[in-house]
Structure formats: C-alpha cells, structure tokens
Amino acid sequence: MARHDAGTPFLLQLSLLLLLHPGGTLGCASVAVGSPIVPLGSAVTASCTIQRELCRGLEQGKVRISWMLDNKLVAGSQRQGPGGTEVSNLTLPRFNHTQARLWCCVEWNGTKQRVGMAEIRAGYPPAKPLNLSCILNLGDYGLTCQWEQGTDSHLPTSIVLKCAGSRAQAVTGCTPQGGHSHCTVPRRLLQLYRQMEIWVSATNALGTAESEHLSIDPMDVAKLDPPTLQSIQSIPFQTDCIALAWDVARGTEHMELQCELRYRAPEDPAWALVTGIMGRAGTAQRCGFLFGTQYHFQMRCRRSSASALAYWSEWSPGRNYTTHEKAPTGKLDAWWGAQPAGPGERLEVQLRWKAPRQREANGRVLGYRVTLSPRRRGRDPPTICNTTHTQCNFSVPVATRRVYLSAYNAAGESAPTEVILLERKGQPLAGLRAVPGGEHSLWVHWEAPLAPVTAYVLEWQRVTAEPGHCSTCWQMERDGAATTALIQDGIEPFQRYNISLYPLYEGTVGVPIHTTAYSQQKAPSHAPKLHLRRISKSEAEMCWEPLPVEMQNGFITSYTIFWANSIADVASATVNPSLSSFVIRGLKPSTLYKVHIMASTAAGGTNGTSLTLVTTVLDDTEIQFLFLTLGLVFVLLMVLLICIQKNERMKEQLWPSVPDPANSSLGKWVPAAVPQEPLQVLAAREPGPAAISTVTVLEGEPGKQPGKEHPALASAVLPALPRPYVRQEGPGEPVQYARVGVAGYRGQRLLPEPAPRFYENLRGRGDGGGAGDWGFLEEPPATFPLLQGLRIGGAEELHE
C-alpha cells in the first residue's frame, strides 16, 4: 500500500509531461472567441473544441470540458460536435476586466488540465486630445506642439501629430515618444508665412479620435527673444515723466514688433503695465511717476501682425531707476501733549507726528524742523527742534498756542504745518469699543458726538507689567464723520492694548474715552498659585495673586476652584475674576483635601498646581473656648488653694487634724510650778512638745449654778484649783484641740504617731453612787498633763 501511494505523484508528473508535449493533448483543443478586444463591460462569447483522436489518454471514456477566467471557474455548455469532437460554448454577459486569459480545461485522472487559451482585452475608444498648442523655435525653426491626453482607454493607442498645407495632403508631422504629450515638427514639413492645419490623431482597436484642428501661420506662434532696456532718464527735470530707450533681440530686426512695459516701486503690491509700444526699436515715454522713488522696469515683445495665439517673449532682465527728488508737499499729521514745567512760566510740550507718505515726501526725508513762527522771505524763524525722529520734546512760554512743523529733503523744505496747542476740555464721546480685525489688527467703533468733529486721534498702548510708552502708537482720522477705524501698527496677538480716542472740535480737544482689547485670545500661559490663608474644621480660605497681564493671553472670564478628598468626592466653584480669594465651605473635619485653581479666558482654561490641606478637628472658636474654660478652671483652683492657705479655719474645715490620744504628746506639756508631778518621766519618754491650738469650754448641766453644787460632787468634779502651766516650745506635733467639760472629759483620738501607745480609759466606773459615766477622778492622772494644766486658771475661769 505504501509503494502504491509513493508511485502516484510520479504518474501525475508523467501525465502532465504527456499533455504538454507538442504531440500530446495541447494540440487536441482549439479555443475561439468572438473578438479578442471588446468594449469594457460588453458580452464575450467563446467556444472550445476537443478532438479525441489527437488527445492521448482521452480516446476512451467521456470528456468533460470546463472553463476558467484567469483563476476563476466559469460555467459553459457542452455538446458533441461532428467527427467525434466535443464542443463547449461559453458566454460572459459582462466582461469587466481590462485584460484576462480564458482557459479551456478537461478533466483527466481526477484533475483539471488546461488544454486551450485565448487572451481577451477590454477598454474604450480613444479620448479626444485637448488644448493643442504650438510654438515656433526661431533657433532651428522647429514647431513644437503639445496637448492634453484624454482619459485612458486601457488599450494600446497610437498617437500622431498630423499637419497639412493649404494645397498639400496631410502628413504625419511627428510621433510622441515614451508616452509624452508633445513632439516637434521639423522645418522641412513647415510652410512659413502660410496657413497650415495641425491636429492630433489617436487610434486604437475600438476607434479613432482627433483633436480640434489648429489653423496657424508657424511664424505667428514664434516666441521671440526678449528685448534689452538700454537707458532710463527723467525728462524734463521738474516733471514726473521718464524716457526709456530699448533695443530688439538679435534675429528680429526685420520684424514689426508690439511691446509692453511694466514697472513698480518696492512697496507697490502689483505691476503697472504700459501697452501699445510699437516699432522695431527706439524710445518710449511715460508720466505719473513719484518723485524720489526707485522703480523696477521690464519689457517684452511679439510680432505686431501676429494673431491672438501669438506668444509674447519672456520679460527682459529688470532695470532699476530712481526718479529725481522734489521738496516735500502736503501737511503732516501731528499730535501733542503739554503740561506746566515746574513753577516757572514755561510749558513742557511733547510733539509727535507721522512721517509723510511717499507721494508727499517726494524723496528721502532728511529731517524735521519745529519753529515758533512760519518762515518768511529773507529770514528763517528760530528753530526750537530739529530732528530726524518723528517726535520732539521742548519747552515754550506758557502763553504759546501755536508751533510750526515742516519736513525737508535734499530738494527743499515743505510748507509748515500749523499745530495749535488746544486745551483738552471738550465733550467726550458716548461710547467706545474695539473688536479683533485679525491677528495683527483691531477695529475700533465709537458713537459720534452731537457737536461737529473735525478729526479723531486714536492712541493705543500695550499693557505690560513694566509701564512703557510707544511714541508711534497713534493715528489721526481726518474724516470727522467716521465712526470706525482700523489699527494695524504694532498689534500682536495675545497682548492687551489700552485704546484712547480724542475727538478734535473746532477750537478744543475732547476729553478722551478709553477701552481695552485683544486682537486674538488663547488660554492663559499659567494659572495662579494657590495659598492657604486660614483653615478650620469645615472651611478653608484660599487666596492667589492675579496673573501678570503678559501671562493672561486674554480677558480672564472666571476662576474655577476644584477640591477633592481622598475618596474622590470632587466639587468646584466659579469665582468672579475680580476676586483674589475664596472660602471653601462644607468640608469634613480632620480630612485631607487636594485643591487646584483653573484660570479661564474666552478661548480656554489652564489648570494650576495642586495644593494639599488637612482640615482641623475643632474650629478656632471652639479651641478658644476650650482654652478659656481650662484657664478659668485653673484660676479658680489657684484662688481656692490660696484662700485655703490663708484661712486656717477653712483649712481646718477641709482638712481637720484630729489628735490620737493613744499617740498623744501631751506629756511634753509640763506645769512650771509643780515639779513633784511625774511629768518629768513623761518628758523624758516623749521629748517632743505639744501645742494647744484650740480650747473649748463646755457649760455644765442646765439648772446648776457654779459654786452651788453638792460638796461631795464638787469635790469630785473639781478636786483642786489648777496650777500655773507653762507651754514648752519645741519640735513636735501640735495638739489640734482638747475639749474640757464641766460634767466630764471627752477626748478624741489624736492623729497617729509612728507607734500608738496603750492608755487606760478615763471613763469612770460607777458603783451606784458616783458622779455618773463621765465623772472625774478625785486626782487627774499624772499621764494627762493637759488636765493638770487646767488647774492653773482656777475653777472660776471655767465658768466665765
């Protein structure tokens, strides 16, 4: 099985070799088409005939014929023809290919084999050639013709230039080469000074087309060499006329020529043309030239007897000539400003004027002169200013009302222009506005006043951060009825200009009116830089410096403030351009925000850099109230502490010091006159002295008079008069108080000492006939020196 598969390609190759062999099947088929060249889009018919006996390998079996247009399969019909042939017919209703191959194929061994082919081309008839023109070269007298070829026919086309004399038959003059649309007819086929017919013929398989026939005398279409300008001079000296001498080119001396002259000054936008100069050579005159002006002259010629198809020669090489000068004429446009010059009787004047136009300057202006009086015969007035500039500052007496301005050149001086120094107190205009007239111009519109106006003066200054003054930025409108003017000098886009308009009345100057304008606007170059002025928990006040006018690039229409927190909650607010601060409200406490500003003009906006801020937890008022509250609390505490420190009674009420009898140091109190008491032992045991701070005397039982008690009771309560008692001073704890009662003793525990001591309770033990629970002993114990000391004052003092 594998060997069979390997042999199959070899068999196919062998079959192809047999089919392509001259004696093979390629000679057994013939393809015929109705026409090998057809109009594009028309129908095509074809037939293919197969002869079995000439096709090796196809003698047995059925023959199947198919068609292919280039590589695309198309369907045809098949039938048996005479003599055992097989015939297939094909019709293509629309043949839309400019060129294609139609193949006749047969199926052999399962594949389609191409056995016949016909090439078909489609296109259009040739288009008519257009715009035929010819020119005769006087060097070799060959006639070169050119034309415009029509649309492509997609078919091979033959193009020839034919010519015929008045009595001769048409001949082929020339054939273009390389697909060009021009060729040259040689001199031998031309008839000079006679009419000839010339045309272009285009032919292809579908037809022939001819251009319009051109009937010309070859000499009429001869292109001459340009003439030569010999000399130019002014005639006579004080006129505006010139005389020009010229000569014809070589080879055209015998021809009658028709010539043209053109000239212009450097500032002229177009050429001035002089026609109708006839002759073979000679001179020409022309008037109307400006004085002291340089002109550029050129000249060209053609045959005067030529038809309208004749060609002009090229323009001759240019020649420059400057006309003679003349004294300036006309009046100068002048404008002034005046102010008192200090305390003296002088007036400081700034005079400005416009240079005269070329038509009035009559040459190159050498300078300007300002005088206080006009020039008279025989003497010149004193000159107060002589300058080559168009402005002059000078000082004149305060009563001066007129000065005279004149211009001069090499030929003389102009008549003086009277400048009246009028006061500026006239009626101002009602309205003024300016709109762009282009990138470098501004249209100014105003409302005419009721009073008649003789002229208007427009001033404009560029607005800059550094103040400056432009001496030439003004113009005068002589038409008093005008309500518009165009400013063009020194206007630049994206720059602001201050514009002022002065009406000139008869005898006075009106008060100026002002406006500002841009010739073109765009977005600002930069946005202002934001600054934080203050911030609280819910508000933030932002401020910024206004943009320099050079960076605005237009009128600022608004500022827009944008702010956003960390969760991208974006808000914005539009601010009037006259403001330079803004308060952002509704912020969240202790939150980070990013803020930026956008400056906008009518042409766009520009964003500034972002500013990061964090709101506070408390407002300033809340912080002040908190600090005030804490301060008041602190002051109250201090006052209270001072009062307690100064007032012992209050101190005792707030912090009572209660002595502890178990830890008492009363033993340190020793009577001075009782040495036999055992207090010395106590003093040795407790060396620290005690201080009595309070002694409270309590009244006895009600209804009993002092000194009238029962003798037994009296002896029990008051056993003896107290002896003098001396307080011992020294370091130690004071006894806060002791209470002495007539009916008995009540003691309270003292504040604890380092170690409490045990004492027997002084409370009396009743046996049924004593003085009660609080009765005193007959003798105070020696361990209570306080009671010993109470005997010093006597019993009568206790009842006082």
mmCIF file of N, CA, C and O in Angstrom, residues 475-550:
data_model
loop_
_atom_site.group_PDB
_atom_site.id
_atom_site.type_symbol
_atom_site.label_atom_id
_atom_site.label_comp_id
_atom_site.label_asym_id
_atom_site.label_seq_id
_atom_site.Cartn_x
_atom_site.Cartn_y
_atom_site.Cartn_z
ATOM 1 N N GLN A 475 -2.768 107.362 15.624
ATOM 2 C CA GLN A 475 -3.105 107.708 14.241
ATOM 3 C C GLN A 475 -4.240 108.710 14.257
ATOM 4 O O GLN A 475 -5.036 108.772 15.215
ATOM 5 N N MET A 476 -4.311 109.494 13.201
ATOM 6 C CA MET A 476 -5.339 110.542 13.086
ATOM 7 C C MET A 476 -6.304 110.175 11.971
ATOM 8 O O MET A 476 -5.883 109.766 10.878
ATOM 9 N N GLU A 477 -7.587 110.286 12.263
ATOM 10 C CA GLU A 477 -8.647 110.088 11.277
ATOM 11 C C GLU A 477 -9.185 111.453 10.871
ATOM 12 O O GLU A 477 -9.812 112.148 11.675
ATOM 13 N N ARG A 478 -8.878 111.845 9.625
ATOM 14 C CA ARG A 478 -9.253 113.182 9.165
ATOM 15 C C ARG A 478 -10.740 113.320 8.890
ATOM 16 O O ARG A 478 -11.267 114.437 8.865
ATOM 17 N N ASP A 479 -11.435 112.210 8.699
ATOM 18 C CA ASP A 479 -12.865 112.260 8.395
ATOM 19 C C ASP A 479 -13.636 112.436 9.699
ATOM 20 O O ASP A 479 -13.721 111.517 10.527
ATOM 21 N N GLY A 480 -14.216 113.608 9.890
ATOM 22 C CA GLY A 480 -14.956 113.873 11.116
ATOM 23 C C GLY A 480 -16.255 113.106 11.211
ATOM 24 O O GLY A 480 -16.821 112.982 12.313
ATOM 25 N N ALA A 481 -16.755 112.571 10.103
ATOM 26 C CA ALA A 481 -17.998 111.802 10.132
ATOM 27 C C ALA A 481 -17.762 110.320 10.366
ATOM 28 O O ALA A 481 -18.719 109.542 10.457
ATOM 29 N N ALA A 482 -16.517 109.902 10.465
ATOM 30 C CA ALA A 482 -16.209 108.478 10.629
ATOM 31 C C ALA A 482 -16.595 108.008 12.032
ATOM 32 O O ALA A 482 -16.544 108.769 13.001
ATOM 33 N N THR A 483 -16.984 106.745 12.110
ATOM 34 C CA THR A 483 -17.302 106.117 13.410
ATOM 35 C C THR A 483 -16.534 104.812 13.600
ATOM 36 O O THR A 483 -16.760 104.112 14.587
ATOM 37 N N THR A 484 -15.653 104.475 12.656
ATOM 38 C CA THR A 484 -14.826 103.275 12.783
ATOM 39 C C THR A 484 -13.419 103.597 12.301
ATOM 40 O O THR A 484 -13.209 104.522 11.498
ATOM 41 N N ALA A 485 -12.465 102.833 12.785
ATOM 42 C CA ALA A 485 -11.072 102.967 12.349
ATOM 43 C C ALA A 485 -10.389 101.629 12.549
ATOM 44 O O ALA A 485 -10.736 100.864 13.460
ATOM 45 N N LEU A 486 -9.400 101.338 11.710
ATOM 46 C CA LEU A 486 -8.643 100.090 11.779
ATOM 47 C C LEU A 486 -7.238 100.391 12.277
ATOM 48 O O LEU A 486 -6.525 101.214 11.692
ATOM 49 N N ILE A 487 -6.843 99.716 13.364
ATOM 50 C CA ILE A 487 -5.498 99.858 13.927
ATOM 51 C C ILE A 487 -4.676 98.655 13.474
ATOM 52 O O ILE A 487 -5.065 97.509 13.710
ATOM 53 N N GLN A 488 -3.525 98.919 12.845
ATOM 54 C CA GLN A 488 -2.681 97.846 12.335
ATOM 55 C C GLN A 488 -1.233 97.922 12.796
ATOM 56 O O GLN A 488 -0.529 96.921 12.760
ATOM 57 N N ASP A 489 -0.794 99.087 13.224
ATOM 58 C CA ASP A 489 0.619 99.264 13.574
ATOM 59 C C ASP A 489 0.892 98.701 14.970
ATOM 60 O O ASP A 489 0.281 99.118 15.964
ATOM 61 N N GLY A 490 1.841 97.733 15.033
ATOM 62 C CA GLY A 490 2.319 97.234 16.320
ATOM 63 C C GLY A 490 1.338 96.382 17.087
ATOM 64 O O GLY A 490 1.496 96.204 18.305
ATOM 65 N N ILE A 491 0.332 95.818 16.445
ATOM 66 C CA ILE A 491 -0.650 94.971 17.130
ATOM 67 C C ILE A 491 -0.182 93.522 17.045
ATOM 68 O O ILE A 491 0.072 93.002 15.963
ATOM 69 N N GLU A 492 -0.085 92.872 18.202
ATOM 70 C CA GLU A 492 0.340 91.477 18.282
ATOM 71 C C GLU A 492 -0.758 90.648 18.948
ATOM 72 O O GLU A 492 -1.463 91.146 19.834
ATOM 73 N N PRO A 493 -0.916 89.383 18.565
ATOM 74 C CA PRO A 493 -1.939 88.543 19.213
ATOM 75 C C PRO A 493 -1.552 88.233 20.655
ATOM 76 O O PRO A 493 -0.383 88.258 21.036
ATOM 77 N N PHE A 494 -2.578 87.948 21.466
ATOM 78 C CA PHE A 494 -2.449 87.536 22.869
ATOM 79 C C PHE A 494 -1.888 88.645 23.753
ATOM 80 O O PHE A 494 -1.408 88.380 24.850
ATOM 81 N N GLN A 495 -1.924 89.898 23.270
ATOM 82 C CA GLN A 495 -1.454 91.024 24.059
ATOM 83 C C GLN A 495 -2.609 92.006 24.258
ATOM 84 O O GLN A 495 -3.393 92.245 23.334
ATOM 85 N N ARG A 496 -2.680 92.577 25.469
ATOM 86 C CA ARG A 496 -3.759 93.524 25.780
ATOM 87 C C ARG A 496 -3.315 94.941 25.428
ATOM 88 O O ARG A 496 -2.158 95.321 25.660
ATOM 89 N N TYR A 497 -4.244 95.697 24.881
ATOM 90 C CA TYR A 497 -3.969 97.067 24.485
ATOM 91 C C TYR A 497 -5.008 98.000 25.101
ATOM 92 O O TYR A 497 -6.215 97.711 25.080
ATOM 93 N N ASN A 498 -4.511 99.109 25.663
ATOM 94 C CA ASN A 498 -5.368 100.195 26.104
ATOM 95 C C ASN A 498 -5.553 101.154 24.942
ATOM 96 O O ASN A 498 -4.561 101.616 24.344
ATOM 97 N N ILE A 499 -6.782 101.471 24.617
ATOM 98 C CA ILE A 499 -7.094 102.314 23.466
ATOM 99 C C ILE A 499 -7.807 103.558 23.964
ATOM 100 O O ILE A 499 -8.740 103.471 24.780
ATOM 101 N N SER A 500 -7.352 104.725 23.493
ATOM 102 C CA SER A 500 -7.960 106.008 23.848
ATOM 103 C C SER A 500 -8.333 106.736 22.563
ATOM 104 O O SER A 500 -7.604 106.669 21.561
ATOM 105 N N LEU A 501 -9.464 107.438 22.596
ATOM 106 C CA LEU A 501 -9.958 108.176 21.433
ATOM 107 C C LEU A 501 -10.251 109.614 21.847
ATOM 108 O O LEU A 501 -10.989 109.855 22.809
ATOM 109 N N TYR A 502 -9.642 110.574 21.098
ATOM 110 C CA TYR A 502 -9.833 112.003 21.345
ATOM 111 C C TYR A 502 -10.608 112.591 20.173
ATOM 112 O O TYR A 502 -10.142 112.505 19.017
ATOM 113 N N PRO A 503 -11.740 113.209 20.394
ATOM 114 C CA PRO A 503 -12.388 113.968 19.315
ATOM 115 C C PRO A 503 -11.792 115.381 19.236
ATOM 116 O O PRO A 503 -11.545 116.031 20.265
ATOM 117 N N LEU A 504 -11.525 115.831 18.022
ATOM 118 C CA LEU A 504 -10.988 117.173 17.798
ATOM 119 C C LEU A 504 -12.116 118.068 17.303
ATOM 120 O O LEU A 504 -12.670 117.847 16.212
ATOM 121 N N TYR A 505 -12.461 119.048 18.145
ATOM 122 C CA TYR A 505 -13.501 120.017 17.779
ATOM 123 C C TYR A 505 -12.839 121.293 17.263
ATOM 124 O O TYR A 505 -11.618 121.452 17.308
ATOM 125 N N GLU A 506 -13.665 122.184 16.796
ATOM 126 C CA GLU A 506 -13.165 123.481 16.345
ATOM 127 C C GLU A 506 -12.800 124.307 17.567
ATOM 128 O O GLU A 506 -13.656 124.751 18.325
ATOM 129 N N GLY A 507 -11.493 124.450 17.806
ATOM 130 C CA GLY A 507 -11.027 125.269 18.917
ATOM 131 C C GLY A 507 -10.783 124.524 20.210
ATOM 132 O O GLY A 507 -10.374 125.152 21.198
ATOM 133 N N THR A 508 -10.998 123.229 20.275
ATOM 134 C CA THR A 508 -10.758 122.488 21.514
ATOM 135 C C THR A 508 -10.586 121.009 21.193
ATOM 136 O O THR A 508 -10.896 120.550 20.093
ATOM 137 N N VAL A 509 -10.100 120.269 22.187
ATOM 138 C CA VAL A 509 -9.928 118.825 22.098
ATOM 139 C C VAL A 509 -10.806 118.170 23.153
ATOM 140 O O VAL A 509 -10.830 118.612 24.313
ATOM 141 N N GLY A 510 -11.536 117.158 22.755
ATOM 142 C CA GLY A 510 -12.439 116.487 23.678
ATOM 143 C C GLY A 510 -11.704 115.629 24.705
ATOM 144 O O GLY A 510 -10.583 115.179 24.496
ATOM 145 N N VAL A 511 -12.386 115.413 25.830
ATOM 146 C CA VAL A 511 -11.854 114.525 26.863
ATOM 147 C C VAL A 511 -11.825 113.099 26.298
ATOM 148 O O VAL A 511 -12.791 112.649 25.676
ATOM 149 N N PRO A 512 -10.732 112.378 26.490
ATOM 150 C CA PRO A 512 -10.646 111.049 25.859
ATOM 151 C C PRO A 512 -11.559 110.033 26.537
ATOM 152 O O PRO A 512 -11.922 110.163 27.707
ATOM 153 N N ILE A 513 -11.899 109.003 25.783
ATOM 154 C CA ILE A 513 -12.624 107.838 26.287
ATOM 155 C C ILE A 513 -11.748 106.613 26.030
ATOM 156 O O ILE A 513 -10.998 106.583 25.060
ATOM 157 N N HIS A 514 -11.811 105.611 26.927
ATOM 158 C CA HIS A 514 -10.851 104.509 26.906
ATOM 159 C C HIS A 514 -11.565 103.165 26.829
ATOM 160 O O HIS A 514 -12.712 103.021 27.242
ATOM 161 N N THR A 515 -10.830 102.177 26.316
ATOM 162 C CA THR A 515 -11.275 100.780 26.319
ATOM 163 C C THR A 515 -10.036 99.889 26.189
ATOM 164 O O THR A 515 -8.927 100.374 25.945
ATOM 165 N N THR A 516 -10.227 98.592 26.374
ATOM 166 C CA THR A 516 -9.142 97.607 26.223
ATOM 167 C C THR A 516 -9.602 96.517 25.264
ATOM 168 O O THR A 516 -10.799 96.247 25.137
ATOM 169 N N ALA A 517 -8.626 95.872 24.602
ATOM 170 C CA ALA A 517 -8.983 94.854 23.608
ATOM 171 C C ALA A 517 -7.797 93.949 23.352
ATOM 172 O O ALA A 517 -6.638 94.296 23.630
ATOM 173 N N TYR A 518 -8.107 92.754 22.813
ATOM 174 C CA TYR A 518 -7.132 91.785 22.298
ATOM 175 C C TYR A 518 -7.446 91.531 20.831
ATOM 176 O O TYR A 518 -8.621 91.434 20.448
ATOM 177 N N SER A 519 -6.403 91.396 20.008
ATOM 178 C CA SER A 519 -6.638 91.013 18.612
ATOM 179 C C SER A 519 -6.913 89.513 18.496
ATOM 180 O O SER A 519 -7.592 89.075 17.569
ATOM 181 N N GLN A 520 -6.398 88.710 19.415
ATOM 182 C CA GLN A 520 -6.658 87.272 19.461
ATOM 183 C C GLN A 520 -6.375 86.790 20.874
ATOM 184 O O GLN A 520 -5.445 87.269 21.530
ATOM 185 N N GLN A 521 -7.191 85.842 21.357
ATOM 186 C CA GLN A 521 -7.046 85.327 22.713
ATOM 187 C C GLN A 521 -6.741 83.830 22.668
ATOM 188 O O GLN A 521 -7.031 83.140 21.693
ATOM 189 N N LYS A 522 -6.157 83.342 23.749
ATOM 190 C CA LYS A 522 -5.959 81.917 23.964
ATOM 191 C C LYS A 522 -5.963 81.649 25.458
ATOM 192 O O LYS A 522 -6.110 82.580 26.265
ATOM 193 N N ALA A 523 -5.845 80.388 25.838
ATOM 194 C CA ALA A 523 -5.830 80.031 27.251
ATOM 195 C C ALA A 523 -4.626 80.667 27.937
ATOM 196 O O ALA A 523 -3.587 80.880 27.326
ATOM 197 N N PRO A 524 -4.749 81.005 29.230
ATOM 198 C CA PRO A 524 -3.613 81.613 29.948
ATOM 199 C C PRO A 524 -2.381 80.718 29.914
ATOM 200 O O PRO A 524 -2.461 79.488 29.857
ATOM 201 N N SER A 525 -1.206 81.346 29.942
ATOM 202 C CA SER A 525 0.046 80.589 29.949
ATOM 203 C C SER A 525 0.209 79.811 31.245
ATOM 204 O O SER A 525 0.745 78.700 31.241
ATOM 205 N N HIS A 526 -0.241 80.374 32.347
ATOM 206 C CA HIS A 526 -0.155 79.717 33.647
ATOM 207 C C HIS A 526 -1.418 80.038 34.422
ATOM 208 O O HIS A 526 -2.160 80.965 34.098
ATOM 209 N N ALA A 527 -1.655 79.243 35.460
ATOM 210 C CA ALA A 527 -2.729 79.524 36.407
ATOM 211 C C ALA A 527 -2.114 80.119 37.674
ATOM 212 O O ALA A 527 -0.929 79.883 37.963
ATOM 213 N N PRO A 528 -2.861 80.908 38.446
ATOM 214 C CA PRO A 528 -2.303 81.469 39.678
ATOM 215 C C PRO A 528 -1.902 80.369 40.661
ATOM 216 O O PRO A 528 -2.420 79.251 40.620
ATOM 217 N N LYS A 529 -0.992 80.714 41.548
ATOM 218 C CA LYS A 529 -0.551 79.787 42.591
ATOM 219 C C LYS A 529 -1.404 79.986 43.826
ATOM 220 O O LYS A 529 -1.534 81.093 44.336
ATOM 221 N N LEU A 530 -2.012 78.892 44.298
ATOM 222 C CA LEU A 530 -2.903 78.965 45.455
ATOM 223 C C LEU A 530 -2.103 79.038 46.745
ATOM 224 O O LEU A 530 -1.048 78.402 46.887
ATOM 225 N N HIS A 531 -2.646 79.819 47.708
ATOM 226 C CA HIS A 531 -2.092 79.900 49.051
ATOM 227 C C HIS A 531 -3.228 79.707 50.051
ATOM 228 O O HIS A 531 -4.368 80.134 49.799
ATOM 229 N N LEU A 532 -2.918 79.061 51.154
ATOM 230 C CA LEU A 532 -3.909 78.840 52.219
ATOM 231 C C LEU A 532 -3.825 79.997 53.207
ATOM 232 O O LEU A 532 -2.776 80.227 53.837
ATOM 233 N N ARG A 533 -4.917 80.754 53.323
ATOM 234 C CA ARG A 533 -4.945 81.878 54.262
ATOM 235 C C ARG A 533 -5.387 81.445 55.655
ATOM 236 O O ARG A 533 -4.783 81.828 56.643
ATOM 237 N N ARG A 534 -6.405 80.636 55.752
ATOM 238 C CA ARG A 534 -6.850 80.106 57.043
ATOM 239 C C ARG A 534 -7.620 78.821 56.790
ATOM 240 O O ARG A 534 -8.111 78.581 55.682
ATOM 241 N N ILE A 535 -7.740 77.991 57.838
ATOM 242 C CA ILE A 535 -8.428 76.719 57.717
ATOM 243 C C ILE A 535 -9.060 76.385 59.048
ATOM 244 O O ILE A 535 -8.545 76.737 60.128
ATOM 245 N N SER A 536 -10.203 75.737 59.002
ATOM 246 C CA SER A 536 -10.916 75.270 60.197
ATOM 247 C C SER A 536 -11.417 73.868 59.894
ATOM 248 O O SER A 536 -11.011 73.244 58.915
ATOM 249 N N LYS A 537 -12.305 73.373 60.775
ATOM 250 C CA LYS A 537 -12.770 72.007 60.565
ATOM 251 C C LYS A 537 -13.746 71.880 59.399
ATOM 252 O O LYS A 537 -13.935 70.802 58.864
ATOM 253 N N SER A 538 -14.379 72.990 58.953
ATOM 254 C CA SER A 538 -15.358 72.910 57.863
ATOM 255 C C SER A 538 -15.133 73.936 56.775
ATOM 256 O O SER A 538 -15.849 73.940 55.785
ATOM 257 N N GLU A 539 -14.137 74.808 56.920
ATOM 258 C CA GLU A 539 -13.905 75.844 55.934
ATOM 259 C C GLU A 539 -12.410 75.991 55.685
ATOM 260 O O GLU A 539 -11.580 75.679 56.550
ATOM 261 N N ALA A 540 -12.091 76.475 54.489
ATOM 262 C CA ALA A 540 -10.712 76.796 54.138
ATOM 263 C C ALA A 540 -10.749 78.008 53.212
ATOM 264 O O ALA A 540 -11.457 78.007 52.202
ATOM 265 N N GLU A 541 -10.011 79.027 53.561
ATOM 266 C CA GLU A 541 -9.956 80.232 52.736
ATOM 267 C C GLU A 541 -8.686 80.193 51.894
ATOM 268 O O GLU A 541 -7.576 80.121 52.419
ATOM 269 N N MET A 542 -8.867 80.234 50.551
ATOM 270 C CA MET A 542 -7.763 80.201 49.606
ATOM 271 C C MET A 542 -7.584 81.598 49.015
ATOM 272 O O MET A 542 -8.549 82.341 48.821
ATOM 273 N N CYS A 543 -6.336 81.942 48.734
ATOM 274 C CA CYS A 543 -6.048 83.217 48.089
ATOM 275 C C CYS A 543 -4.990 82.996 47.017
ATOM 276 O O CYS A 543 -4.270 81.990 47.016
ATOM 277 N N TRP A 544 -4.886 83.931 46.100
ATOM 278 C CA TRP A 544 -3.923 83.836 44.999
ATOM 279 C C TRP A 544 -3.603 85.229 44.494
ATOM 280 O O TRP A 544 -4.369 86.187 44.701
ATOM 281 N N GLU A 545 -2.448 85.311 43.862
ATOM 282 C CA GLU A 545 -2.038 86.566 43.244
ATOM 283 C C GLU A 545 -2.571 86.611 41.814
ATOM 284 O O GLU A 545 -2.509 85.615 41.101
ATOM 285 N N PRO A 546 -3.091 87.749 41.375
ATOM 286 C CA PRO A 546 -3.556 87.843 39.980
ATOM 287 C C PRO A 546 -2.407 87.586 39.006
ATOM 288 O O PRO A 546 -1.249 87.895 39.272
ATOM 289 N N LEU A 547 -2.755 86.993 37.868
ATOM 290 C CA LEU A 547 -1.748 86.690 36.854
ATOM 291 C C LEU A 547 -1.183 87.975 36.254
ATOM 292 O O LEU A 547 -1.930 88.942 36.056
ATOM 293 N N PRO A 548 0.114 88.006 35.954
ATOM 294 C CA PRO A 548 0.635 89.150 35.185
ATOM 295 C C PRO A 548 -0.079 89.244 33.848
ATOM 296 O O PRO A 548 -0.468 88.241 33.255
ATOM 297 N N VAL A 549 -0.250 90.448 33.379
ATOM 298 C CA VAL A 549 -1.039 90.645 32.161
ATOM 299 C C VAL A 549 -0.397 89.952 30.969
ATOM 300 O O VAL A 549 -1.092 89.519 30.036
ATOM 301 N N GLU A 550 0.948 89.789 30.975
ATOM 302 C CA GLU A 550 1.592 89.099 29.853
ATOM 303 C C GLU A 550 1.242 87.626 29.827
ATOM 304 O O GLU A 550 1.332 86.983 28.779
#
